[in-house]
Coordinates of C-alpha atoms and ligand atoms in Angstrom, one line a residue:
X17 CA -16.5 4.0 -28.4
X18 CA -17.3 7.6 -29.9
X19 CA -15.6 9.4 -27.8
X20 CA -12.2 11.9 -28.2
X21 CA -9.3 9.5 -27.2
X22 CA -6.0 10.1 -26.0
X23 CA -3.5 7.8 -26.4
X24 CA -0.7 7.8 -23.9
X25 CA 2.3 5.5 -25.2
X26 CA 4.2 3.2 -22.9
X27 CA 8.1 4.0 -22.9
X28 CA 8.2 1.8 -19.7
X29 CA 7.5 4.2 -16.9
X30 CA 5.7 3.0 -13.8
X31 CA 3.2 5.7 -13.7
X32 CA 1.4 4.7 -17.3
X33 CA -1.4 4.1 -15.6
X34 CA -1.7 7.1 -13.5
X35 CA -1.3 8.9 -16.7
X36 CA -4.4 7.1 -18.2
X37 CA -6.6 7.5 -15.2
X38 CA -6.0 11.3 -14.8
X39 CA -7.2 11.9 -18.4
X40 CA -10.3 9.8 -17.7
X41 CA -10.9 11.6 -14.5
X42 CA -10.5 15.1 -16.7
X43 CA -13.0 13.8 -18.7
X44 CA -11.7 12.3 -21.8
X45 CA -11.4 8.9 -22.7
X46 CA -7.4 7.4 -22.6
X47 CA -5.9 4.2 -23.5
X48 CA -2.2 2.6 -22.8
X49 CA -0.4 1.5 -26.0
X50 CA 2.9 0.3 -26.6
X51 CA 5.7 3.1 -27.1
X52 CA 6.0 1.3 -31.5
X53 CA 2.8 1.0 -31.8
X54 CA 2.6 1.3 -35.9
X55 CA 2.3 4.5 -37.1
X56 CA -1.3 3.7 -39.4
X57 CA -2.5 2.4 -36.3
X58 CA -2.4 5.3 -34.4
X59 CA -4.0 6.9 -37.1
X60 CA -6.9 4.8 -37.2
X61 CA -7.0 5.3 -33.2
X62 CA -7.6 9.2 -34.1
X63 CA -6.5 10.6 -30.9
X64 CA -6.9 14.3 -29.8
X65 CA -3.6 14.2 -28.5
X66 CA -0.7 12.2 -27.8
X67 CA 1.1 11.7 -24.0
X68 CA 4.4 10.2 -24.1
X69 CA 5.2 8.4 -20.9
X70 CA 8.5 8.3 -18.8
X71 CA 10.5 5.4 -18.8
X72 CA 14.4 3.7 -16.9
X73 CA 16.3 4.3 -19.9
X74 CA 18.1 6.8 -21.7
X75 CA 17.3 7.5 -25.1
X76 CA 20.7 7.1 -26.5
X77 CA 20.9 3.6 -25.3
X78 CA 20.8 1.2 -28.2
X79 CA 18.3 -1.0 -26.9
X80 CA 16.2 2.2 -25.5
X81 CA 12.1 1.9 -26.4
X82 CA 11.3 4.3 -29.5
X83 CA 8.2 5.4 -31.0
X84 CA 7.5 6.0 -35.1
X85 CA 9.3 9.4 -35.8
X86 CA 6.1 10.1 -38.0
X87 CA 4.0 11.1 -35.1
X88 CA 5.7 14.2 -34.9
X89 CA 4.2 15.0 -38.4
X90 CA 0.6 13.8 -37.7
X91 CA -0.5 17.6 -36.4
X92 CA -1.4 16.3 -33.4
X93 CA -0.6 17.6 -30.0
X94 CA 2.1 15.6 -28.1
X95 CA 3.3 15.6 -24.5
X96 CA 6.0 14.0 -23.2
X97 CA 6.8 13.4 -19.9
X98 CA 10.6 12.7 -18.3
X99 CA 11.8 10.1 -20.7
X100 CA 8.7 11.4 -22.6
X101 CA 10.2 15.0 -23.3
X102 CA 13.7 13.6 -23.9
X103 CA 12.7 10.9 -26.8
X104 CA 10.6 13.8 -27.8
X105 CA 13.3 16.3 -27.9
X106 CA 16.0 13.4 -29.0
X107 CA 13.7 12.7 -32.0
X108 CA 13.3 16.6 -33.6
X109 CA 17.0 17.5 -33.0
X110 CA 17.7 18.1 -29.9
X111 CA 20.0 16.9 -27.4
X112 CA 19.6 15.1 -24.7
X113 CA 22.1 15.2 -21.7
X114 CA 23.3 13.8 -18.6
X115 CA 22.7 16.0 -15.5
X116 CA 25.4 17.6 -13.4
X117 CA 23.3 16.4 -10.5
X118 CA 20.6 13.5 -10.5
X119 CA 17.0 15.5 -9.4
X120 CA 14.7 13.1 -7.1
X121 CA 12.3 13.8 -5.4
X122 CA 9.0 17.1 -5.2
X123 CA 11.5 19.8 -6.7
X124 CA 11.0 23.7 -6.5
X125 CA 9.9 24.6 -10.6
X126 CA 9.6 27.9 -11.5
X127 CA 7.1 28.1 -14.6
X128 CA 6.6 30.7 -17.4
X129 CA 2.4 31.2 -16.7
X130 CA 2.6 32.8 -20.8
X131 CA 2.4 28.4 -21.1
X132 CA -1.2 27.0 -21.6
X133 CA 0.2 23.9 -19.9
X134 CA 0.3 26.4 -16.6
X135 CA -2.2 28.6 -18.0
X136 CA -3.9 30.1 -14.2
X137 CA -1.1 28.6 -12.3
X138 CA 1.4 31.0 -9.9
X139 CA 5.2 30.9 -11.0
X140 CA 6.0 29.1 -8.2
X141 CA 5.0 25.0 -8.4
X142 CA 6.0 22.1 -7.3
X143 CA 7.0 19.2 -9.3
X144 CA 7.8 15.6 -8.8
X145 CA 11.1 14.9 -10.4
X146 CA 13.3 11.5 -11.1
X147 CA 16.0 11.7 -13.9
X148 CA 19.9 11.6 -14.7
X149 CA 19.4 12.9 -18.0
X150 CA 17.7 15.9 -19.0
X151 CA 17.1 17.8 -22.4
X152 CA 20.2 19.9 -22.9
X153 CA 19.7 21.3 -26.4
X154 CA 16.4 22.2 -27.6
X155 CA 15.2 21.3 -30.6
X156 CA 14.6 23.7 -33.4
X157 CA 10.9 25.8 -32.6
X158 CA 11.2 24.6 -29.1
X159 CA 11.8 27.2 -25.8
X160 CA 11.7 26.6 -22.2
X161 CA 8.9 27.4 -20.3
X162 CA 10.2 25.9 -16.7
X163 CA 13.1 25.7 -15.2
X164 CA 14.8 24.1 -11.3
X165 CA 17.7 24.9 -9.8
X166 CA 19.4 22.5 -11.8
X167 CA 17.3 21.6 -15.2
X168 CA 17.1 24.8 -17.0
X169 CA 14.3 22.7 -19.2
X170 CA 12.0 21.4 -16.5
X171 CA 9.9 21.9 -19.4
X172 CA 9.7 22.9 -23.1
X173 CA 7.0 23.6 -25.7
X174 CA 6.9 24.6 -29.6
X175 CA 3.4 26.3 -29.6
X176 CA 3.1 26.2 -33.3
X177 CA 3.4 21.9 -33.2
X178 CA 1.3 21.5 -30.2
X179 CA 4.2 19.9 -28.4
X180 CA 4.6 20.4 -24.8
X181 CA 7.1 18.5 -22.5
X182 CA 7.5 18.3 -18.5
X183 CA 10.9 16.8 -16.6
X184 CA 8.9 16.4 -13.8
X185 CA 5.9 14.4 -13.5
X186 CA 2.2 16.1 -13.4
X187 CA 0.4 12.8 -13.5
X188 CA 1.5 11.9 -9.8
X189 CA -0.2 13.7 -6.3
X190 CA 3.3 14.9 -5.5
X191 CA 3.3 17.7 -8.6
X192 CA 0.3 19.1 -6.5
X193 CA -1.2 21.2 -9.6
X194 CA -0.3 18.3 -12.0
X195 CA -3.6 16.8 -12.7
X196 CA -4.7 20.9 -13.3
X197 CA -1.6 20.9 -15.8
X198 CA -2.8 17.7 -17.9
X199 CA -6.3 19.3 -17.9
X200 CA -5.1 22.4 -19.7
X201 CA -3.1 20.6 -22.2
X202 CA -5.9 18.5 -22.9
X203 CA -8.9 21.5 -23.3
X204 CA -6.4 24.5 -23.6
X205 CA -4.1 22.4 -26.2
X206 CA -6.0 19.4 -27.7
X207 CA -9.3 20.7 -27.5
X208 CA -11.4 18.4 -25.8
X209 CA -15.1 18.3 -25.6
X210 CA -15.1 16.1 -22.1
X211 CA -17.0 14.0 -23.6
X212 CA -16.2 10.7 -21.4
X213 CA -18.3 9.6 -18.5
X214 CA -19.6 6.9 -16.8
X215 CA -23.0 7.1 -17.3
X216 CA -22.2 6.9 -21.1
X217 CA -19.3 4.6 -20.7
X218 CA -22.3 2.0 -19.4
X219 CA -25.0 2.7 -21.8
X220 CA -22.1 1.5 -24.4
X221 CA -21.4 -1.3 -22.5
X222 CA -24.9 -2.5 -22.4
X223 CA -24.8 -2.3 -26.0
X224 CA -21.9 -4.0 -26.6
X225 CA -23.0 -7.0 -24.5
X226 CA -26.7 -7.1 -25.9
X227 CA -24.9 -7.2 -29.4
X228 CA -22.1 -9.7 -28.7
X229 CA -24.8 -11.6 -26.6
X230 CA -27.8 -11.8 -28.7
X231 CA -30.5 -14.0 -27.0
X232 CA -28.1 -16.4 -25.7
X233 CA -27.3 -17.7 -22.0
X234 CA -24.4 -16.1 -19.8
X235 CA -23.3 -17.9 -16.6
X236 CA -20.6 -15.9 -13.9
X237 CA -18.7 -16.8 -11.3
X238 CA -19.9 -14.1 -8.1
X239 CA -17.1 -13.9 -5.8
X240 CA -18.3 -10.4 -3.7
X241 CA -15.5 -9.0 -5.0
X242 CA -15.6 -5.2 -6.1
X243 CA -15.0 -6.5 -10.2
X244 CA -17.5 -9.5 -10.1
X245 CA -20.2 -8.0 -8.4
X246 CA -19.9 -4.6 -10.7
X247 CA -20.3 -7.2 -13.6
X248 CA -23.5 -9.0 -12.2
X249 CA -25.0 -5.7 -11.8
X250 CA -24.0 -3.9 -15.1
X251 CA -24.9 -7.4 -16.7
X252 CA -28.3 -7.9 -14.8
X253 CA -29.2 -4.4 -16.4
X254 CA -28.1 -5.3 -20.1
X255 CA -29.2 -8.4 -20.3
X256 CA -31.8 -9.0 -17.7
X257 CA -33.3 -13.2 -17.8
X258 CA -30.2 -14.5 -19.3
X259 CA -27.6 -14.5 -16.6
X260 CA -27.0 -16.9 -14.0
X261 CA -24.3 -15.9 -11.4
X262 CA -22.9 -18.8 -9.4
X263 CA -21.6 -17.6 -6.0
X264 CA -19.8 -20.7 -4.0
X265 CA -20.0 -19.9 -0.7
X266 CA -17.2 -21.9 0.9
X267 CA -17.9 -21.4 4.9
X268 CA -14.3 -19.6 4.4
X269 CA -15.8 -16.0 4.2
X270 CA -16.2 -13.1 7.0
X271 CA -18.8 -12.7 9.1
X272 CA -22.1 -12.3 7.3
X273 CA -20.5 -12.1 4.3
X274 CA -22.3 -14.4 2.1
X275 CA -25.6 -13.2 3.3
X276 CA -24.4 -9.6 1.9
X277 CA -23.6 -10.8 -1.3
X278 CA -27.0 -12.5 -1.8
X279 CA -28.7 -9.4 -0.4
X280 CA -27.2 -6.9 -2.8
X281 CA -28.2 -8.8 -5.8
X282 CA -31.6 -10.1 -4.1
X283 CA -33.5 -7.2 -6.4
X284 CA -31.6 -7.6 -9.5
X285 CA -32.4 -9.1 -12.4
X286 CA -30.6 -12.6 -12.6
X287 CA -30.6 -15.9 -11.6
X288 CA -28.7 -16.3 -8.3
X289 CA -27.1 -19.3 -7.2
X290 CA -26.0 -19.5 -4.0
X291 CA -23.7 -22.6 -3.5
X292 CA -23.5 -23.9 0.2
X293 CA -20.9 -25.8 0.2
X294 CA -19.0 -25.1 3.9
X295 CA -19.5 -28.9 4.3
X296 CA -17.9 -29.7 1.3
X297 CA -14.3 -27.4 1.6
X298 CA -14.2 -28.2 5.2
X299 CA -14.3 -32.0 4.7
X300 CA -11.8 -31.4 2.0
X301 CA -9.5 -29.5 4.1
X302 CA -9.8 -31.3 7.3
X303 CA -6.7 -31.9 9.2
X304 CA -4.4 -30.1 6.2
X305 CA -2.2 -27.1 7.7
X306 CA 0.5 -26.3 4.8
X307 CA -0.8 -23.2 3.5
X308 CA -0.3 -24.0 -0.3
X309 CA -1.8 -27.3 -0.3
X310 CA -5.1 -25.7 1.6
X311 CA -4.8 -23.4 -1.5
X312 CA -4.5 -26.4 -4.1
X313 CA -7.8 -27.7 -2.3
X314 CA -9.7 -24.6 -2.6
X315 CA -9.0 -24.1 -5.8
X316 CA -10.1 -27.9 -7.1
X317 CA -12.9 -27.8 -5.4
X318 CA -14.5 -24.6 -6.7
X319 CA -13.7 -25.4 -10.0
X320 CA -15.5 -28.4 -9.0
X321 CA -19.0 -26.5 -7.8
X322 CA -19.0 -24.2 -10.8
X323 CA -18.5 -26.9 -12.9
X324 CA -20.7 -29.0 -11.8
X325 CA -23.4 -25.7 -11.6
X326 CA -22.6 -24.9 -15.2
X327 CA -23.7 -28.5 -16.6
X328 CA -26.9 -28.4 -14.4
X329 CA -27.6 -25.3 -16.1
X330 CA -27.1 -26.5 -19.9
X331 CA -27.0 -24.7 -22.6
X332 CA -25.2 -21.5 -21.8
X333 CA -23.3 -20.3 -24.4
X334 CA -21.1 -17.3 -22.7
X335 CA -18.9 -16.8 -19.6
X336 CA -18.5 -13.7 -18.3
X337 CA -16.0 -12.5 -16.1
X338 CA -15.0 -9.4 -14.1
X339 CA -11.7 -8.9 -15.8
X340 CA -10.7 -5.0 -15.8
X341 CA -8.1 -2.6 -17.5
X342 CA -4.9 -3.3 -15.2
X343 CA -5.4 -7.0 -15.7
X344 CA -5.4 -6.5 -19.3
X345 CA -2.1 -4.2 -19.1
X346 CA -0.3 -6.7 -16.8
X347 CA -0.8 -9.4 -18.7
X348 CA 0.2 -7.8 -22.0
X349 CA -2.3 -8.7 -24.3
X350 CA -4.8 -7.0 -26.3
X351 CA -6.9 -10.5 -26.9
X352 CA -8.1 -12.6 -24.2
X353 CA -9.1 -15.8 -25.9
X354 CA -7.7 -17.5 -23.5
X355 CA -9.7 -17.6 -20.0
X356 CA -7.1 -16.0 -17.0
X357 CA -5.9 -18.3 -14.2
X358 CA -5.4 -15.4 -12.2
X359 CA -8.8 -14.0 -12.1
X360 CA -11.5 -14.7 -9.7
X361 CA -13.2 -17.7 -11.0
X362 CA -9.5 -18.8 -10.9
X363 CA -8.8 -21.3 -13.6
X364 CA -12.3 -22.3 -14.6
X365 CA -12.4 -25.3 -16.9
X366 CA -12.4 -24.4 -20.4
X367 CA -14.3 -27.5 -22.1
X368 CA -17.7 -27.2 -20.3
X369 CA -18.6 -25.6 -24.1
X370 CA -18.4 -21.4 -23.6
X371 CA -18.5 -20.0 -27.4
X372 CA -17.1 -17.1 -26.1
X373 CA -16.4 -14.9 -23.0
X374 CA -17.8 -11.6 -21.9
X375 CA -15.7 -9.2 -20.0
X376 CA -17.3 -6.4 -19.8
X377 CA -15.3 -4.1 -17.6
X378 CA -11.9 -4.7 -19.4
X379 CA -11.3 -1.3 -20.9
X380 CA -12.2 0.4 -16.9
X381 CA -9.7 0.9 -13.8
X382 CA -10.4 0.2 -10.6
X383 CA -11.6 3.3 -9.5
X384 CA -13.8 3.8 -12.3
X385 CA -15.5 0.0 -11.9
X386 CA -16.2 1.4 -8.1
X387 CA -17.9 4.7 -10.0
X388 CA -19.6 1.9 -12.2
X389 CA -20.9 0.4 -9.2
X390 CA -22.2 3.1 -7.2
X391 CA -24.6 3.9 -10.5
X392 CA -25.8 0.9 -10.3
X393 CA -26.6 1.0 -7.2
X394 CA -24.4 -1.3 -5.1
X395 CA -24.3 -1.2 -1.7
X396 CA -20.6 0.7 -0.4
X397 CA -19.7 -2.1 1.6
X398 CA -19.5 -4.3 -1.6
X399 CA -17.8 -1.4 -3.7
X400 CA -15.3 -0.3 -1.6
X401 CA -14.7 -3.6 -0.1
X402 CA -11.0 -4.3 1.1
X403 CA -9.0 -7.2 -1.0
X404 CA -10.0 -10.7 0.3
X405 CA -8.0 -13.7 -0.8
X406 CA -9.5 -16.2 -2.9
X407 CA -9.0 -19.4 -0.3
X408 CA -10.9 -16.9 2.2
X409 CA -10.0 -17.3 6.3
X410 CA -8.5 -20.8 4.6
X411 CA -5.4 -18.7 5.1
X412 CA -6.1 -16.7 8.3
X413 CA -6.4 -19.9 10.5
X414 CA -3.1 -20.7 11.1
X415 CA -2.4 -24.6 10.8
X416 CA -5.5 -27.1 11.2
X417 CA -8.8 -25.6 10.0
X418 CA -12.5 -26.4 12.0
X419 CA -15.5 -24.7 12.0
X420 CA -15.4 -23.8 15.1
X421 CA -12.2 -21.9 14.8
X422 CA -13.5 -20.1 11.7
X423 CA -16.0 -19.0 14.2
X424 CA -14.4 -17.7 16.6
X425 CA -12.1 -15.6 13.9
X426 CA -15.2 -14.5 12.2
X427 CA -16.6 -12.9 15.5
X428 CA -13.1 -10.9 16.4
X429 CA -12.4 -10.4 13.2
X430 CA -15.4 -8.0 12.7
X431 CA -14.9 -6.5 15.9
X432 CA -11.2 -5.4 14.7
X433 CA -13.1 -4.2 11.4
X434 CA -16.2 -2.6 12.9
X435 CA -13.9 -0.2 15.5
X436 CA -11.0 0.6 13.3
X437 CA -13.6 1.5 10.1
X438 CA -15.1 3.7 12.9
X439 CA -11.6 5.5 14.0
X440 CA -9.4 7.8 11.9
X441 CA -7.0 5.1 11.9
X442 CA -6.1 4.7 8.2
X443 CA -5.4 1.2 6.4
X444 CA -5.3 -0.6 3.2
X445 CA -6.4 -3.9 4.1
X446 CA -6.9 -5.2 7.8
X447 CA -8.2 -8.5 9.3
X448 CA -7.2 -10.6 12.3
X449 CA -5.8 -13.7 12.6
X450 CA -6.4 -17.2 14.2
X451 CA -3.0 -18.7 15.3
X452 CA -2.4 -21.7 16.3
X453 CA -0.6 -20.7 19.8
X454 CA -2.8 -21.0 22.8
X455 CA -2.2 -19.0 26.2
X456 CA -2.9 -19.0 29.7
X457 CA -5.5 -16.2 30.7
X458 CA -8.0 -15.3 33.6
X459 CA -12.0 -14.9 33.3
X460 CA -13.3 -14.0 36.6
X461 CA -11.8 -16.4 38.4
X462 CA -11.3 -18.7 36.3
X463 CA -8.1 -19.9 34.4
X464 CA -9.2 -19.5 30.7
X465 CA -6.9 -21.6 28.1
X466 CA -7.4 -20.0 25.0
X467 CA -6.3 -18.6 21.3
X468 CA -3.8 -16.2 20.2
X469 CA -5.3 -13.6 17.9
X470 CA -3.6 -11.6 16.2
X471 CA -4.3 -8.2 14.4
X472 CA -2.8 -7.5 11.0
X473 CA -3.5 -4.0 9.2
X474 CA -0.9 -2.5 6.2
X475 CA -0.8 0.7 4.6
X476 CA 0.0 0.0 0.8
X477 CA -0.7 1.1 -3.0
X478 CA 0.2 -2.2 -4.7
X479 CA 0.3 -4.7 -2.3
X480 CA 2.9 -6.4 -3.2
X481 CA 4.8 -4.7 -0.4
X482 CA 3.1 -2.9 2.8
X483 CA 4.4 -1.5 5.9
X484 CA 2.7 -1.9 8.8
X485 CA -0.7 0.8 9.4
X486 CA 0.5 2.7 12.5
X487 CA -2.6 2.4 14.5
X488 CA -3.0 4.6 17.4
X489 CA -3.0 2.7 20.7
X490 CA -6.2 3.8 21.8
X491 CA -8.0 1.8 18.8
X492 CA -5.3 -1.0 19.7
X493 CA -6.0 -1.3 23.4
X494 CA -10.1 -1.3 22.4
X495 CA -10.0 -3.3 20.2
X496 CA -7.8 -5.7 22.2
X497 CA -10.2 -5.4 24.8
X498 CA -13.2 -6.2 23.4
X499 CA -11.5 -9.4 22.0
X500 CA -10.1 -10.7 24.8
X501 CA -13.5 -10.2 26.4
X502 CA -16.2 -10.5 24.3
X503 CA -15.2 -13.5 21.9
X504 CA -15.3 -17.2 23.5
X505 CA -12.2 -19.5 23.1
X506 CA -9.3 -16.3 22.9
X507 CA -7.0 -15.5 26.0
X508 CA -4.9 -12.8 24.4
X509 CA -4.8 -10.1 21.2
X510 CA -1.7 -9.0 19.6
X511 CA -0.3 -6.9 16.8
X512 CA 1.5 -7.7 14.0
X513 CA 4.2 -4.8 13.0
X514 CA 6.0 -6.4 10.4
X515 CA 6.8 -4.9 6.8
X516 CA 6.9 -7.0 3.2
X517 CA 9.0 -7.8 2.6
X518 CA 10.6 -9.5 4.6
X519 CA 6.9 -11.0 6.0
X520 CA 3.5 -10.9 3.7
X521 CA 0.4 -9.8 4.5
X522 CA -1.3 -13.0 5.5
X523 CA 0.2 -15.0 7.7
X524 CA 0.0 -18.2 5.3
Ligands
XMP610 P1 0.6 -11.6 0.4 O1 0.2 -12.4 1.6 O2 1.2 -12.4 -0.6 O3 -0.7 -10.9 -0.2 O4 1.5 -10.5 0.8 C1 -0.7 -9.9 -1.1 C2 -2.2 -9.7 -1.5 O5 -2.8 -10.8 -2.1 C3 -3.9 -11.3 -1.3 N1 -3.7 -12.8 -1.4 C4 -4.4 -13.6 -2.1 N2 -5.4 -13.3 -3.0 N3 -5.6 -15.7 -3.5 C5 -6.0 -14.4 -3.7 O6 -6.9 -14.1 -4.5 C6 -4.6 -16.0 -2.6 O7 -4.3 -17.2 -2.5 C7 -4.0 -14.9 -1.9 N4 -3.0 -14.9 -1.0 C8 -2.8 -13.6 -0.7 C9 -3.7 -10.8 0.1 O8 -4.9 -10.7 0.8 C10 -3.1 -9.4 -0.2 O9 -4.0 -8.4 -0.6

């Protein structure tokens, strides 16, 4: 890509990313590299500026992260945040310090508005902070231009250098002006042009494809999901006639979901193939109830379908896939030769004969595939769909799976979606479950022996913990209501309230 770049280097911190994506969203194209990344190759990157991220350690640990000294003599504006400031500082001849008192937590900051980095800004902020060291001695050309109740240097600059450093963190919602503080440094210090946006960021794509392409055959695996179904479209656009996207409908999906997926891509240009194979995973998975196992079967048989898809097709020479930036972070690497288990078309076979893979989306975040989307004119329900997991309600009927009981979760399933999408009830990810407890209740008057459900919503970033969504008991008591009422074969509704750890969010 053309564009201005930013380069924020990784010193370990957990909010890299958050760093990366505010740039974006200020308009300026940003990548994550390692903290020593070479020195020529930063050159050849050519960024506007530099943003050092924070990090666990401290910088006078030996086996602390570093970067090349030399970027301090590029000319090119730098800012470092928390351990950012301190390696910064540490590496022009300053000292860095441990604090009297540890400072956690959004912190009272009193700023010099003289600063571009506060340039329009009242004296008064607030500013996440989370550090037991702090700069203590500043560097030669440096002053302060912030200061707590107990960091003197909550943050520093050398106006001549272009070097700016925060204690506290402006990438994250809790410094409540931060984002407005990276935007200064970036136009008031860097000068940037804002010359990154998405309408650009997919005309380059399409380029890339058509060149990496040429006028051979791409094949996809569609799962619905937000990243696969961005790539069908932005893919149907570049290279309309040569993609076929196989979408394996297992009978495992919510209600109406597969008929959704076909719809969106029912005007676009490319071959869709809709698998029906319900038949097929449920005779697989009849009478199985340990959850890992119904996973195990899943997963064989759809690399079965696609597979067996792939060779009907013949000759296609690329696979695409919906891989995006944070996969390409997590997993570390900068090449993807190899084809990733984790993703969607989880742990496709590599010798049905790809020359080469296609992943378009692997330099966006999520947010920005969702922005990607809505140009290209996905429906919302697909964009801002909720995660789904891969074995589908596989994992939300509790023990022994039939079609019947997928059924009968399908239909209160949707009713728990429909009426808390419709509340102000907030959640992350929300579904109801099928368990395998059956209780006595009444119909009329009629004893009525019948399921369990149970209603599971969380309230996380990362999902790799959650606490339970606190929904109000109005929405509960409907909700439970309609159920109870309304779907055949269930006696009784409740909700689940525990965290992860120590439970998950599904139930298998
Ligand atoms: P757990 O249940 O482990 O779920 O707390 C964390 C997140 O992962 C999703 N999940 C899966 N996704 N294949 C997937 O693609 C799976 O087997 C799977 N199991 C769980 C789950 O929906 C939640 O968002």
């Amino acid at each position: 890509m053309a564009n201005q770049r930013v380069v924020v280097l990784d010193f370990g911190g957990q909010y890299k990313e958050l760093i990366a994506r505010r740039v974006r969203e200020c308009g300026v194209y940003s990548t994550i590299e390692p903290g020593n990344t070479p020195i020529e190759k930063l050159k050849e990157m050519q960024p506007i500026g530099i943003i050092l991220t924070g990090g666990p350690d401290s910088v006078y640990k030996e086996s602390a992260p570093r970067c090349d000294k030399q970027i301090f003599e590029l000319g090119i504006p730098i800012l470092g945040i928390c351990y950012g400031v301190q390696l910064m500082a540490y590496s022009t001849g300053g000292q860095v310090v441990p604090c009297e008192v540890s400072e956690y937590g959004r912190t009272k900051v009193e700023v010099d508005d003289g600063c571009p980095l506060f340039y329009g800004m009242k004296k008064d902020q607030i500013g996440l902070m989370s550090h037991t060291d702090q700069v203590g001695v500043l560097p030669d050309g440096f002053k302060s231009v912030a200061h707590t109740a107990t960091c003197p240097n909550a943050a520093i600059a050398d106006d001549k250098r272009k070097f700016y450093g925060t204690q506290f963190h402006p990438e994250v919602e809790n410094t409540p002006n931060g984002t407005e503080m990276i935007h200064n440094f970036l136009y008031r210090v860097c000068g940037a042009s804002g010359d990154y946006n998405m309408a650009d960021v997919e005309t380059v794509m399409i380029e890339q494809v058509r060149r990496q392409v040429g006028g051979d055959e791409v094949i996809l695996g569609l799962s619905g999901g937000v990243d696969s179904s961005v790539c069908a479209a932005l893919l149907a656009k570049a290279i309309p006639g040569q993609l076929h996207c196989i979408f394996v409908d297992h009978g495992l999906m919510r209600k109406n979901e597969g008929d959704e997926v076909e719809a969106a891509f029912a005007g676009k240009d490319l071959h869709f193939i809709r698998v029906n194979a319900e038949k097929r995973f449920l005779t697989a998975l009849d009478g199985v109830t340990d959850p890992e196992k119904k996973r195990k079967i899943i997963g064989t048989e759809f690399v079965r379908v696609f597979e067996e898809e792939a060779k009907k097709l013949g000759k296609v020479k690329f696979l695409a896939q919906g891989t995006i930036y944070p996969d390409v972070i997590e997993s570390g690497a900068n090449n993807s030769a190899n084809i990733k288990s984790h993703h969607n078309v989880g742990g496709l076979p590599k010798d049905i004969g790809f020359t080469g893979l296609v992943e378009p989306l692997r330099g966006l975040f999520k947010d920005e595939v969702r922005k990607l989307g809505r140009q290209l004119g996905l429906p919302k329900s697909l964009i801002e769909r909720q995660p789904f997991p891969g074995p589908g309600l596989a994992v939300r009927v509790v023990g022994k799976i039939t079609k019947d009981k997928l059924d009968i979760l399908r239909e209160a399933d949707a009713i728990f979606r429909y009426e808390l999408e419709r509340s102000r009830c907030k959640a992350d990810q929300y579904f109801a479950v099928l368990t395998n407890t059956n209780s006595v209740g009444v119909v009329g008057d009629f004893r009525n022996y019948g399921y369990v459900v149970a209603l599971r919503a969380v309230r996380t970033t990362d999902f790799m913990t959650c606490e339970y969504a606190k929904l109000s008991h109005q929405l509960l008591g409907r909700v439970s209501s309609r159920i109870a009422n309304e779907v055949r074969g269930v006696s009784r509704v409740v909700y689940d309230v525990t965290g992860k750890p120590p439970a998950t969010i599904e139930w298998e």
